[in-house]
């Protein structure tokens, strides 16, 4: 700011007409007024600049699966994947006032050929009543880490538990939400409702979600957090599959033969879940249980996990155990192809460690075992595809992950 004032004074004294007929006292007065004007202008500019906040995050990861079963979107034609966990995101916020702001987040993912997508873009306002309302493009608040689903640095794992976080085919929607927090003396309760719609490229094809809505409650007490969530989606419809069959997900065989795996036309889906987290700086416990129901041939799932960790200075070793089960396999008895792709059962066991290299950089490693598939393919398209072609499949799957996360 000082150099700008100096330039202004230089411009002033360099103009002879200003001082040509002024006394010394008048000249001093003019200079003081000019300095005050420049200071006011610079302070106004600094205040305007302070309304903007900018940040971002970046992740680079590599995964390897013992069989190309397409675990967590890793693909069916290779075992290693250098792009699925790699991404970069930028966040911009502008504060109009103490109660009103705008937030925008852009995300480019390696799994999407690094194409940029606006995942968040919303107007936020806090009313005098304490209720905060947002409207625009928002994140779907279904899980404990939903607000940070793309920010790998924010959670302990090398990859989020797929048997829970991988169930929802979209992470953003267009609509509105409202949040209110209650002070309960020894605890705080946060209530959040949401409503909107979205379209997503799911495993079943491009799917419309014309109406989604729900409510979640979060209770914070000391180092503990308890959470419950209920949500519903009305009118789910597939726009297209691999062929021209209407409202269907079709499997294309040899670029010639198409098999209808399932249909989805104006169906409803329900989601309920609960979560618990404890973190006192020494011990870490995280657990979530999910129940998801979709009308028609698509599977209903029960799933969950629990993670236990212990902080050793900058290291956090952890273990995770989880499960997933489809609960409506009898509905697909008449369609053997749907059974191959939708009937689901397996357990997960993970051993990993997080190393906080710096205050904004974390390096993570993880080994995850999937087993106990029963007579299902675990909803893994690569395993189901091999079974469909009569090829042998393994009784277990091991996934190795290394990931670097940072924020800036």
mmCIF file of C-alpha atoms in Angstrom:
data_model
loop_
_atom_site.group_PDB
_atom_site.id
_atom_site.type_symbol
_atom_site.label_atom_id
_atom_site.label_comp_id
_atom_site.label_asym_id
_atom_site.label_seq_id
_atom_site.Cartn_x
_atom_site.Cartn_y
_atom_site.Cartn_z
ATOM 1 C CA UNK A 1 0.000 0.000 0.000
ATOM 2 C CA UNK A 2 2.927 2.371 0.750
ATOM 3 C CA UNK A 3 4.202 2.241 -2.804
ATOM 4 C CA UNK A 4 0.748 3.189 -4.128
ATOM 5 C CA UNK A 5 0.637 6.228 -1.826
ATOM 6 C CA UNK A 6 4.123 7.208 -2.952
ATOM 7 C CA UNK A 7 3.083 7.036 -6.604
ATOM 8 C CA UNK A 8 0.023 9.154 -5.836
ATOM 9 C CA UNK A 9 2.091 11.801 -4.078
ATOM 10 C CA UNK A 10 4.594 11.785 -6.927
ATOM 11 C CA UNK A 11 1.796 12.358 -9.412
ATOM 12 C CA UNK A 12 0.427 15.149 -7.252
ATOM 13 C CA UNK A 13 3.651 17.121 -6.772
ATOM 14 C CA UNK A 14 4.559 16.554 -10.406
ATOM 15 C CA UNK A 15 1.555 18.618 -11.507
ATOM 16 C CA UNK A 16 2.663 22.265 -11.190
ATOM 17 C CA UNK A 17 -0.835 23.721 -11.587
ATOM 18 C CA UNK A 18 -1.906 22.212 -8.285
ATOM 19 C CA UNK A 19 0.626 24.145 -6.262
ATOM 20 C CA UNK A 20 1.250 27.101 -8.520
ATOM 21 C CA UNK A 21 -0.681 29.608 -6.475
ATOM 22 C CA UNK A 22 -0.937 27.813 -3.096
ATOM 23 C CA UNK A 23 0.812 28.794 0.110
ATOM 24 C CA UNK A 24 2.957 26.319 2.033
ATOM 25 C CA UNK A 25 0.149 25.695 4.529
ATOM 26 C CA UNK A 26 -2.363 25.119 1.717
ATOM 27 C CA UNK A 27 0.006 22.746 -0.011
ATOM 28 C CA UNK A 28 0.426 20.733 3.182
ATOM 29 C CA UNK A 29 -3.346 20.615 3.603
ATOM 30 C CA UNK A 30 -3.797 19.379 0.023
ATOM 31 C CA UNK A 31 -1.140 16.702 0.540
ATOM 32 C CA UNK A 32 -2.767 15.506 3.776
ATOM 33 C CA UNK A 33 -6.150 15.288 2.076
ATOM 34 C CA UNK A 34 -4.647 13.401 -0.843
ATOM 35 C CA UNK A 35 -2.834 10.944 1.474
ATOM 36 C CA UNK A 36 -6.063 10.340 3.410
ATOM 37 C CA UNK A 37 -7.894 9.720 0.125
ATOM 38 C CA UNK A 38 -5.321 7.183 -1.061
ATOM 39 C CA UNK A 39 -5.303 5.400 2.315
ATOM 40 C CA UNK A 40 -9.079 5.148 2.253
ATOM 41 C CA UNK A 41 -8.996 3.754 -1.270
ATOM 42 C CA UNK A 42 -6.318 1.166 -0.424
ATOM 43 C CA UNK A 43 -8.142 0.060 2.727
ATOM 44 C CA UNK A 44 -11.293 -0.361 0.668
ATOM 45 C CA UNK A 45 -9.374 -2.481 -1.860
ATOM 46 C CA UNK A 46 -7.815 -4.597 0.915
ATOM 47 C CA UNK A 47 -11.243 -5.149 2.467
ATOM 48 C CA UNK A 48 -12.619 -6.206 -0.920
ATOM 49 C CA UNK A 49 -9.724 -8.636 -1.427
ATOM 50 C CA UNK A 50 -10.300 -10.134 2.034
ATOM 51 C CA UNK A 51 -13.815 -11.105 1.009
ATOM 52 C CA UNK A 52 -12.321 -13.701 -1.328
ATOM 53 C CA UNK A 53 -10.914 -16.978 -0.037
ATOM 54 C CA UNK A 54 -9.252 -19.464 -2.334
ATOM 55 C CA UNK A 55 -7.960 -22.970 -1.732
ATOM 56 C CA UNK A 56 -7.670 -26.376 -3.232
ATOM 57 C CA UNK A 57 -6.646 -29.988 -2.861
ATOM 58 C CA UNK A 58 -4.855 -32.627 -4.874
ATOM 59 C CA UNK A 59 -4.609 -36.392 -4.728
ATOM 60 C CA UNK A 60 -2.390 -38.786 -6.637
ATOM 61 C CA UNK A 61 -2.821 -42.504 -6.129
ATOM 62 C CA UNK A 62 -2.155 -45.891 -7.647
ATOM 63 C CA UNK A 63 -4.097 -49.069 -7.036
ATOM 64 C CA UNK A 64 -3.475 -52.698 -7.922
ATOM 65 C CA UNK A 65 -5.985 -55.537 -7.696
ATOM 66 C CA UNK A 66 -5.032 -59.201 -7.763
ATOM 67 C CA UNK A 67 -7.714 -59.817 -10.420
ATOM 68 C CA UNK A 68 -9.253 -57.304 -12.886
ATOM 69 C CA UNK A 69 -12.681 -57.337 -11.213
ATOM 70 C CA UNK A 70 -13.338 -53.568 -11.447
ATOM 71 C CA UNK A 71 -13.159 -52.905 -7.725
ATOM 72 C CA UNK A 72 -13.992 -49.248 -7.046
ATOM 73 C CA UNK A 73 -14.039 -48.487 -10.769
ATOM 74 C CA UNK A 74 -10.506 -49.749 -11.452
ATOM 75 C CA UNK A 75 -11.558 -51.420 -14.712
ATOM 76 C CA UNK A 76 -11.849 -54.924 -16.142
ATOM 77 C CA UNK A 77 -8.994 -54.869 -18.646
ATOM 78 C CA UNK A 78 -6.083 -54.174 -16.276
ATOM 79 C CA UNK A 79 -5.040 -54.782 -12.704
ATOM 80 C CA UNK A 80 -3.284 -51.485 -11.955
ATOM 81 C CA UNK A 81 -4.844 -48.044 -12.129
ATOM 82 C CA UNK A 82 -2.996 -44.720 -11.887
ATOM 83 C CA UNK A 83 -5.973 -42.464 -12.556
ATOM 84 C CA UNK A 84 -8.935 -43.636 -10.479
ATOM 85 C CA UNK A 85 -7.674 -41.979 -7.254
ATOM 86 C CA UNK A 86 -5.983 -38.982 -8.889
ATOM 87 C CA UNK A 87 -7.744 -35.614 -8.904
ATOM 88 C CA UNK A 88 -7.364 -31.893 -8.331
ATOM 89 C CA UNK A 89 -9.966 -29.515 -6.942
ATOM 90 C CA UNK A 90 -10.168 -25.735 -6.537
ATOM 91 C CA UNK A 91 -12.496 -23.885 -4.174
ATOM 92 C CA UNK A 92 -13.461 -20.201 -4.265
ATOM 93 C CA UNK A 93 -15.608 -18.358 -1.745
ATOM 94 C CA UNK A 94 -16.811 -14.754 -1.800
ATOM 95 C CA UNK A 95 -18.287 -13.193 1.355
ATOM 96 C CA UNK A 96 -20.873 -10.540 0.486
ATOM 97 C CA UNK A 97 -21.544 -9.887 4.170
ATOM 98 C CA UNK A 98 -21.285 -11.626 7.523
ATOM 99 C CA UNK A 99 -24.382 -13.658 6.632
ATOM 100 C CA UNK A 100 -24.250 -14.129 2.838
ATOM 101 C CA UNK A 101 -21.642 -15.796 0.640
ATOM 102 C CA UNK A 102 -21.098 -17.695 -2.600
ATOM 103 C CA UNK A 103 -19.071 -20.904 -2.908
ATOM 104 C CA UNK A 104 -17.770 -22.641 -6.049
ATOM 105 C CA UNK A 105 -15.772 -25.847 -6.385
ATOM 106 C CA UNK A 106 -14.275 -27.174 -9.606
ATOM 107 C CA UNK A 107 -13.008 -30.747 -9.840
ATOM 108 C CA UNK A 108 -10.896 -32.542 -12.456
ATOM 109 C CA UNK A 109 -10.500 -36.319 -12.085
ATOM 110 C CA UNK A 110 -8.095 -38.670 -13.763
ATOM 111 C CA UNK A 111 -10.855 -41.264 -14.033
ATOM 112 C CA UNK A 112 -12.814 -38.775 -16.186
ATOM 113 C CA UNK A 113 -9.890 -37.950 -18.506
ATOM 114 C CA UNK A 114 -9.212 -34.848 -16.382
ATOM 115 C CA UNK A 115 -12.307 -33.086 -17.636
ATOM 116 C CA UNK A 116 -13.382 -30.275 -15.291
ATOM 117 C CA UNK A 117 -16.731 -30.382 -13.528
ATOM 118 C CA UNK A 118 -18.366 -27.827 -11.238
ATOM 119 C CA UNK A 119 -19.351 -30.032 -8.315
ATOM 120 C CA UNK A 120 -20.408 -27.214 -5.968
ATOM 121 C CA UNK A 121 -21.817 -23.788 -6.848
ATOM 122 C CA UNK A 122 -24.170 -22.286 -4.315
ATOM 123 C CA UNK A 123 -25.466 -19.166 -2.596
ATOM 124 C CA UNK A 124 -25.438 -19.368 1.202
ATOM 125 C CA UNK A 125 -27.312 -17.181 3.677
ATOM 126 C CA UNK A 126 -27.624 -17.315 7.446
ATOM 127 C CA UNK A 127 -30.859 -15.831 8.795
ATOM 128 C CA UNK A 128 -31.201 -14.060 12.126
ATOM 129 C CA UNK A 129 -33.052 -17.124 13.426
ATOM 130 C CA UNK A 130 -29.835 -19.140 13.073
ATOM 131 C CA UNK A 131 -31.051 -21.184 10.096
ATOM 132 C CA UNK A 132 -28.543 -21.429 7.243
ATOM 133 C CA UNK A 133 -29.887 -22.026 3.738
ATOM 134 C CA UNK A 134 -27.904 -22.917 0.632
ATOM 135 C CA UNK A 135 -29.179 -23.134 -2.942
ATOM 136 C CA UNK A 136 -27.449 -24.303 -6.117
ATOM 137 C CA UNK A 137 -25.182 -27.268 -6.803
ATOM 138 C CA UNK A 138 -24.518 -29.053 -3.504
ATOM 139 C CA UNK A 139 -22.984 -32.222 -2.099
ATOM 140 C CA UNK A 140 -25.366 -35.009 -1.060
ATOM 141 C CA UNK A 141 -25.046 -35.274 2.763
ATOM 142 C CA UNK A 142 -25.443 -39.048 3.163
ATOM 143 C CA UNK A 143 -22.219 -40.071 4.904
ATOM 144 C CA UNK A 144 -19.912 -38.844 7.651
ATOM 145 C CA UNK A 145 -17.389 -37.594 5.101
ATOM 146 C CA UNK A 146 -19.853 -36.466 2.437
ATOM 147 C CA UNK A 147 -18.719 -32.834 2.728
ATOM 148 C CA UNK A 148 -15.131 -33.935 2.054
ATOM 149 C CA UNK A 149 -15.689 -36.920 -0.240
ATOM 150 C CA UNK A 150 -13.223 -35.595 -2.841
ATOM 151 C CA UNK A 151 -10.709 -34.184 -0.340
ATOM 152 C CA UNK A 152 -8.552 -37.204 0.394
ATOM 153 C CA UNK A 153 -6.573 -35.355 3.051
ATOM 154 C CA UNK A 154 -9.742 -34.980 5.172
ATOM 155 C CA UNK A 155 -10.237 -38.688 5.903
ATOM 156 C CA UNK A 156 -7.860 -41.334 7.291
ATOM 157 C CA UNK A 157 -8.111 -44.058 4.626
ATOM 158 C CA UNK A 158 -6.242 -44.434 1.367
ATOM 159 C CA UNK A 159 -9.699 -44.920 -0.156
ATOM 160 C CA UNK A 160 -13.111 -44.654 1.503
ATOM 161 C CA UNK A 161 -14.815 -47.996 2.346
ATOM 162 C CA UNK A 162 -16.277 -48.941 -1.042
ATOM 163 C CA UNK A 163 -18.974 -51.209 0.380
ATOM 164 C CA UNK A 164 -20.590 -48.072 1.876
ATOM 165 C CA UNK A 165 -19.337 -44.989 0.017
ATOM 166 C CA UNK A 166 -19.464 -46.761 -3.334
ATOM 167 C CA UNK A 167 -23.210 -47.440 -3.154
ATOM 168 C CA UNK A 168 -24.335 -43.944 -4.105
ATOM 169 C CA UNK A 169 -23.843 -43.290 -7.846
ATOM 170 C CA UNK A 170 -23.638 -39.496 -7.419
ATOM 171 C CA UNK A 171 -22.119 -37.072 -4.922
ATOM 172 C CA UNK A 172 -23.749 -33.784 -6.028
ATOM 173 C CA UNK A 173 -27.272 -32.579 -6.755
ATOM 174 C CA UNK A 174 -29.010 -29.364 -7.754
ATOM 175 C CA UNK A 175 -31.367 -28.029 -5.123
ATOM 176 C CA UNK A 176 -31.350 -26.550 -1.644
ATOM 177 C CA UNK A 177 -30.647 -27.457 1.959
ATOM 178 C CA UNK A 178 -31.319 -25.901 5.357
ATOM 179 C CA UNK A 179 -29.275 -26.361 8.520
ATOM 180 C CA UNK A 180 -29.887 -25.430 12.137
ATOM 181 C CA UNK A 181 -27.769 -26.168 15.205
ATOM 182 C CA UNK A 182 -29.075 -26.507 18.779
ATOM 183 C CA UNK A 183 -26.915 -25.885 21.831
ATOM 184 C CA UNK A 184 -27.669 -28.639 24.371
ATOM 185 C CA UNK A 185 -25.234 -27.354 27.021
ATOM 186 C CA UNK A 186 -23.005 -30.447 27.113
ATOM 187 C CA UNK A 187 -23.560 -31.259 23.434
ATOM 188 C CA UNK A 188 -24.716 -29.762 20.145
ATOM 189 C CA UNK A 189 -27.299 -31.068 17.687
ATOM 190 C CA UNK A 190 -27.206 -30.211 13.995
ATOM 191 C CA UNK A 191 -30.283 -30.746 11.818
ATOM 192 C CA UNK A 192 -30.016 -30.648 8.042
ATOM 193 C CA UNK A 193 -32.728 -31.154 5.425
ATOM 194 C CA UNK A 194 -32.196 -31.274 1.667
ATOM 195 C CA UNK A 195 -34.223 -31.534 -1.552
ATOM 196 C CA UNK A 196 -33.348 -31.429 -5.242
ATOM 197 C CA UNK A 197 -32.626 -33.519 -8.328
ATOM 198 C CA UNK A 198 -29.740 -34.793 -10.445
ATOM 199 C CA UNK A 199 -28.725 -36.910 -13.421
ATOM 200 C CA UNK A 200 -25.797 -39.309 -13.116
ATOM 201 C CA UNK A 201 -23.816 -41.706 -15.275
ATOM 202 C CA UNK A 202 -24.261 -44.780 -13.090
ATOM 203 C CA UNK A 203 -23.126 -48.359 -13.606
ATOM 204 C CA UNK A 204 -26.590 -48.940 -15.042
ATOM 205 C CA UNK A 205 -26.440 -46.141 -17.637
ATOM 206 C CA UNK A 206 -27.430 -42.465 -17.526
ATOM 207 C CA UNK A 207 -29.981 -42.312 -14.734
ATOM 208 C CA UNK A 208 -32.415 -39.542 -13.811
ATOM 209 C CA UNK A 209 -33.116 -38.768 -10.154
ATOM 210 C CA UNK A 210 -35.918 -36.192 -10.601
ATOM 211 C CA UNK A 211 -36.608 -35.799 -6.874
ATOM 212 C CA UNK A 212 -34.316 -36.571 -3.951
ATOM 213 C CA UNK A 213 -34.882 -35.406 -0.399
ATOM 214 C CA UNK A 214 -33.924 -36.307 3.138
ATOM 215 C CA UNK A 215 -32.971 -35.327 6.666
ATOM 216 C CA UNK A 216 -29.920 -35.982 8.811
ATOM 217 C CA UNK A 217 -29.204 -35.367 12.487
ATOM 218 C CA UNK A 218 -25.688 -35.012 13.914
ATOM 219 C CA UNK A 219 -24.987 -34.965 17.644
ATOM 220 C CA UNK A 220 -21.535 -33.860 18.855
ATOM 221 C CA UNK A 221 -20.484 -34.599 22.424
ATOM 222 C CA UNK A 222 -16.872 -34.088 23.528
ATOM 223 C CA UNK A 223 -14.768 -36.252 21.186
ATOM 224 C CA UNK A 224 -17.745 -38.249 19.923
ATOM 225 C CA UNK A 225 -20.125 -37.772 17.018
ATOM 226 C CA UNK A 226 -23.395 -39.633 16.384
ATOM 227 C CA UNK A 227 -25.259 -39.360 13.085
ATOM 228 C CA UNK A 228 -28.500 -40.665 11.539
ATOM 229 C CA UNK A 229 -29.724 -40.060 7.991
ATOM 230 C CA UNK A 230 -32.860 -40.847 6.009
ATOM 231 C CA UNK A 231 -33.368 -40.114 2.325
ATOM 232 C CA UNK A 232 -35.592 -40.980 -0.612
ATOM 233 C CA UNK A 233 -35.385 -40.704 -4.401
ATOM 234 C CA UNK A 234 -38.548 -40.718 -6.509
ATOM 235 C CA UNK A 235 -38.946 -41.549 -10.179
ATOM 236 C CA UNK A 236 -35.575 -43.162 -10.943
ATOM 237 C CA UNK A 237 -35.349 -43.814 -14.698
ATOM 238 C CA UNK A 238 -32.549 -44.996 -16.972
ATOM 239 C CA UNK A 239 -32.351 -42.858 -20.087
ATOM 240 C CA UNK A 240 -30.293 -45.345 -22.070
ATOM 241 C CA UNK A 241 -28.181 -48.453 -21.710
ATOM 242 C CA UNK A 242 -25.695 -50.022 -24.089
ATOM 243 C CA UNK A 243 -28.382 -50.700 -26.682
ATOM 244 C CA UNK A 244 -31.641 -49.077 -27.739
ATOM 245 C CA UNK A 245 -33.795 -50.974 -25.247
ATOM 246 C CA UNK A 246 -35.983 -48.516 -23.336
ATOM 247 C CA UNK A 247 -35.186 -47.762 -19.674
ATOM 248 C CA UNK A 248 -32.802 -50.698 -19.401
ATOM 249 C CA UNK A 249 -29.250 -51.510 -18.443
ATOM 250 C CA UNK A 250 -27.916 -53.787 -21.168
ATOM 251 C CA UNK A 251 -24.723 -55.781 -21.328
ATOM 252 C CA UNK A 252 -23.129 -55.738 -24.769
ATOM 253 C CA UNK A 253 -21.408 -59.021 -25.702
ATOM 254 C CA UNK A 254 -18.804 -59.003 -28.520
ATOM 255 C CA UNK A 255 -20.246 -55.698 -29.812
ATOM 256 C CA UNK A 256 -23.114 -57.689 -31.221
ATOM 257 C CA UNK A 257 -25.363 -59.412 -28.698
ATOM 258 C CA UNK A 258 -27.105 -57.366 -25.996
ATOM 259 C CA UNK A 259 -28.395 -58.881 -22.759
ATOM 260 C CA UNK A 260 -30.887 -56.950 -20.628
ATOM 261 C CA UNK A 261 -29.593 -57.066 -17.056
ATOM 262 C CA UNK A 262 -32.358 -54.941 -15.556
ATOM 263 C CA UNK A 263 -34.826 -52.147 -16.156
ATOM 264 C CA UNK A 264 -35.513 -48.978 -14.205
ATOM 265 C CA UNK A 265 -38.502 -46.806 -15.065
ATOM 266 C CA UNK A 266 -40.080 -44.385 -12.578
ATOM 267 C CA UNK A 267 -38.992 -46.400 -9.534
ATOM 268 C CA UNK A 268 -38.338 -45.234 -5.979
ATOM 269 C CA UNK A 269 -35.334 -45.760 -3.717
ATOM 270 C CA UNK A 270 -34.797 -45.361 0.032
ATOM 271 C CA UNK A 271 -31.654 -44.795 2.061
ATOM 272 C CA UNK A 272 -31.200 -44.942 5.833
ATOM 273 C CA UNK A 273 -27.958 -44.909 7.734
ATOM 274 C CA UNK A 274 -26.222 -44.279 11.006
ATOM 275 C CA UNK A 275 -22.694 -43.257 11.892
ATOM 276 C CA UNK A 276 -20.387 -42.925 14.869
ATOM 277 C CA UNK A 277 -16.955 -41.334 15.209
ATOM 278 C CA UNK A 278 -14.568 -40.910 18.128
ATOM 279 C CA UNK A 279 -11.245 -39.089 17.956
ATOM 280 C CA UNK A 280 -9.423 -37.899 21.076
ATOM 281 C CA UNK A 281 -6.034 -37.459 19.450
ATOM 282 C CA UNK A 282 -4.871 -40.887 20.621
ATOM 283 C CA UNK A 283 -7.567 -43.276 19.457
ATOM 284 C CA UNK A 284 -9.771 -43.169 16.356
ATOM 285 C CA UNK A 285 -13.034 -45.050 15.847
ATOM 286 C CA UNK A 286 -15.302 -44.613 12.816
ATOM 287 C CA UNK A 287 -18.310 -46.743 11.917
ATOM 288 C CA UNK A 288 -21.266 -46.478 9.531
ATOM 289 C CA UNK A 289 -24.206 -48.784 8.837
ATOM 290 C CA UNK A 290 -26.310 -48.404 5.688
ATOM 291 C CA UNK A 291 -29.606 -49.798 4.417
ATOM 292 C CA UNK A 292 -30.441 -49.030 0.771
ATOM 293 C CA UNK A 293 -33.603 -50.154 -0.987
ATOM 294 C CA UNK A 294 -34.467 -49.773 -4.687
ATOM 295 C CA UNK A 295 -37.757 -50.927 -6.180
ATOM 296 C CA UNK A 296 -37.663 -53.471 -8.998
ATOM 297 C CA UNK A 297 -34.851 -55.813 -9.989
ATOM 298 C CA UNK A 298 -31.978 -53.675 -8.716
ATOM 299 C CA UNK A 299 -30.504 -54.872 -5.419
ATOM 300 C CA UNK A 300 -31.339 -53.843 -1.882
ATOM 301 C CA UNK A 301 -28.216 -53.670 0.270
ATOM 302 C CA UNK A 302 -27.238 -53.863 3.915
ATOM 303 C CA UNK A 303 -23.662 -52.745 4.465
ATOM 304 C CA UNK A 304 -21.326 -51.284 7.031
ATOM 305 C CA UNK A 305 -17.790 -50.983 8.358
ATOM 306 C CA UNK A 306 -15.795 -50.139 11.459
ATOM 307 C CA UNK A 307 -12.332 -48.542 11.529
ATOM 308 C CA UNK A 308 -9.985 -48.549 14.530
ATOM 309 C CA UNK A 309 -6.847 -46.424 14.568
ATOM 310 C CA UNK A 310 -4.136 -45.317 16.967
ATOM 311 C CA UNK A 311 -2.025 -42.148 16.600
ATOM 312 C CA UNK A 312 1.739 -42.603 16.916
ATOM 313 C CA UNK A 313 3.083 -39.073 16.500
ATOM 314 C CA UNK A 314 2.626 -38.290 12.774
ATOM 315 C CA UNK A 315 1.547 -41.844 11.911
ATOM 316 C CA UNK A 316 -1.953 -43.320 12.076
ATOM 317 C CA UNK A 317 -2.060 -47.099 11.560
ATOM 318 C CA UNK A 318 -5.615 -48.406 11.172
ATOM 319 C CA UNK A 319 -7.642 -51.540 10.566
ATOM 320 C CA UNK A 320 -11.063 -51.688 8.930
ATOM 321 C CA UNK A 321 -13.596 -54.517 8.720
ATOM 322 C CA UNK A 322 -16.755 -54.303 6.623
ATOM 323 C CA UNK A 323 -19.481 -56.214 4.861
ATOM 324 C CA UNK A 324 -22.175 -55.906 2.203
ATOM 325 C CA UNK A 325 -25.184 -58.140 1.526
ATOM 326 C CA UNK A 326 -27.993 -57.940 -1.027
ATOM 327 C CA UNK A 327 -31.264 -58.824 0.680
ATOM 328 C CA UNK A 328 -33.625 -59.411 -2.246
ATOM 329 C CA UNK A 329 -31.867 -62.106 -4.291
ATOM 330 C CA UNK A 330 -35.121 -64.059 -4.623
ATOM 331 C CA UNK A 331 -36.529 -61.316 -6.900
ATOM 332 C CA UNK A 332 -33.907 -62.168 -9.522
ATOM 333 C CA UNK A 333 -34.378 -65.923 -9.615
ATOM 334 C CA UNK A 334 -35.980 -65.715 -13.066
ATOM 335 C CA UNK A 335 -33.103 -63.714 -14.585
ATOM 336 C CA UNK A 336 -29.751 -65.487 -14.346
ATOM 337 C CA UNK A 337 -27.875 -62.521 -15.853
ATOM 338 C CA UNK A 338 -29.242 -60.159 -13.218
ATOM 339 C CA UNK A 339 -28.224 -62.652 -10.547
ATOM 340 C CA UNK A 340 -24.644 -62.623 -11.830
ATOM 341 C CA UNK A 341 -24.356 -58.834 -11.695
ATOM 342 C CA UNK A 342 -26.636 -57.814 -8.813
ATOM 343 C CA UNK A 343 -26.577 -60.547 -6.152
ATOM 344 C CA UNK A 344 -24.007 -59.306 -3.660
ATOM 345 C CA UNK A 345 -22.099 -60.710 -0.726
ATOM 346 C CA UNK A 346 -18.576 -60.219 0.592
ATOM 347 C CA UNK A 347 -16.563 -59.158 3.628
ATOM 348 C CA UNK A 348 -13.702 -56.643 3.622
ATOM 349 C CA UNK A 349 -10.590 -56.461 5.807
ATOM 350 C CA UNK A 350 -8.164 -53.565 5.467
ATOM 351 C CA UNK A 351 -4.817 -52.764 7.032
ATOM 352 C CA UNK A 352 -3.383 -49.326 6.383
ATOM 353 C CA UNK A 353 -1.344 -46.417 7.662
ATOM 354 C CA UNK A 354 -1.490 -42.662 7.216
ATOM 355 C CA UNK A 355 1.669 -40.571 7.513
ATOM 356 C CA UNK A 356 1.242 -36.816 7.919
ATOM 357 C CA UNK A 357 4.433 -35.743 6.181
ATOM 358 C CA UNK A 358 3.658 -32.041 6.679
ATOM 359 C CA UNK A 359 0.691 -30.184 8.123
ATOM 360 C CA UNK A 360 -1.026 -30.231 4.713
ATOM 361 C CA UNK A 361 0.426 -33.397 3.113
ATOM 362 C CA UNK A 362 -0.448 -37.003 3.907
ATOM 363 C CA UNK A 363 0.916 -40.231 2.429
ATOM 364 C CA UNK A 364 -1.244 -43.339 2.824
ATOM 365 C CA UNK A 365 -0.899 -47.047 2.131
ATOM 366 C CA UNK A 366 -3.569 -49.733 2.357
ATOM 367 C CA UNK A 367 -4.083 -53.450 1.696
ATOM 368 C CA UNK A 368 -7.692 -54.654 1.453
ATOM 369 C CA UNK A 369 -8.930 -58.235 1.248
ATOM 370 C CA UNK A 370 -12.370 -59.186 -0.108
ATOM 371 C CA UNK A 371 -13.646 -62.705 0.551
ATOM 372 C CA UNK A 372 -16.746 -64.708 1.472
ATOM 373 C CA UNK A 373 -18.526 -64.067 -1.853
ATOM 374 C CA UNK A 374 -20.911 -66.973 -1.238
ATOM 375 C CA UNK A 375 -22.592 -67.837 -4.523
ATOM 376 C CA UNK A 376 -22.449 -64.198 -5.742
ATOM 377 C CA UNK A 377 -19.957 -62.091 -7.677
ATOM 378 C CA UNK A 378 -20.073 -59.257 -5.151
ATOM 379 C CA UNK A 379 -21.573 -56.838 -7.711
ATOM 380 C CA UNK A 380 -18.097 -56.675 -9.281
ATOM 381 C CA UNK A 381 -18.644 -56.352 -13.016
ATOM 382 C CA UNK A 382 -15.288 -57.900 -13.898
ATOM 383 C CA UNK A 383 -15.950 -60.995 -11.813
ATOM 384 C CA UNK A 384 -19.530 -61.244 -13.101
ATOM 385 C CA UNK A 385 -18.344 -60.884 -16.703
ATOM 386 C CA UNK A 386 -15.925 -63.783 -16.313
ATOM 387 C CA UNK A 387 -18.657 -65.908 -14.753
ATOM 388 C CA UNK A 388 -21.015 -65.027 -17.612
ATOM 389 C CA UNK A 389 -18.440 -66.281 -20.139
ATOM 390 C CA UNK A 390 -17.919 -69.467 -18.156
ATOM 391 C CA UNK A 391 -14.423 -68.502 -16.994
ATOM 392 C CA UNK A 392 -13.154 -69.405 -13.539
ATOM 393 C CA UNK A 393 -13.147 -66.792 -10.778
ATOM 394 C CA UNK A 394 -11.157 -66.574 -7.564
ATOM 395 C CA UNK A 395 -12.633 -66.889 -4.076
ATOM 396 C CA UNK A 396 -10.966 -63.669 -2.897
ATOM 397 C CA UNK A 397 -9.598 -60.360 -4.136
ATOM 398 C CA UNK A 398 -6.713 -58.278 -2.780
ATOM 399 C CA UNK A 399 -6.354 -54.546 -3.486
ATOM 400 C CA UNK A 400 -3.162 -52.570 -2.814
ATOM 401 C CA UNK A 401 -3.338 -48.767 -2.643
ATOM 402 C CA UNK A 402 -0.797 -45.966 -2.256
ATOM 403 C CA UNK A 403 -2.049 -42.391 -2.195
ATOM 404 C CA UNK A 404 -0.641 -38.906 -1.678
ATOM 405 C CA UNK A 405 -3.079 -36.200 -0.530
ATOM 406 C CA UNK A 406 -2.478 -32.510 -0.003
ATOM 407 C CA UNK A 407 -4.356 -29.284 0.524
ATOM 408 C CA UNK A 408 -3.331 -25.731 -0.349
#
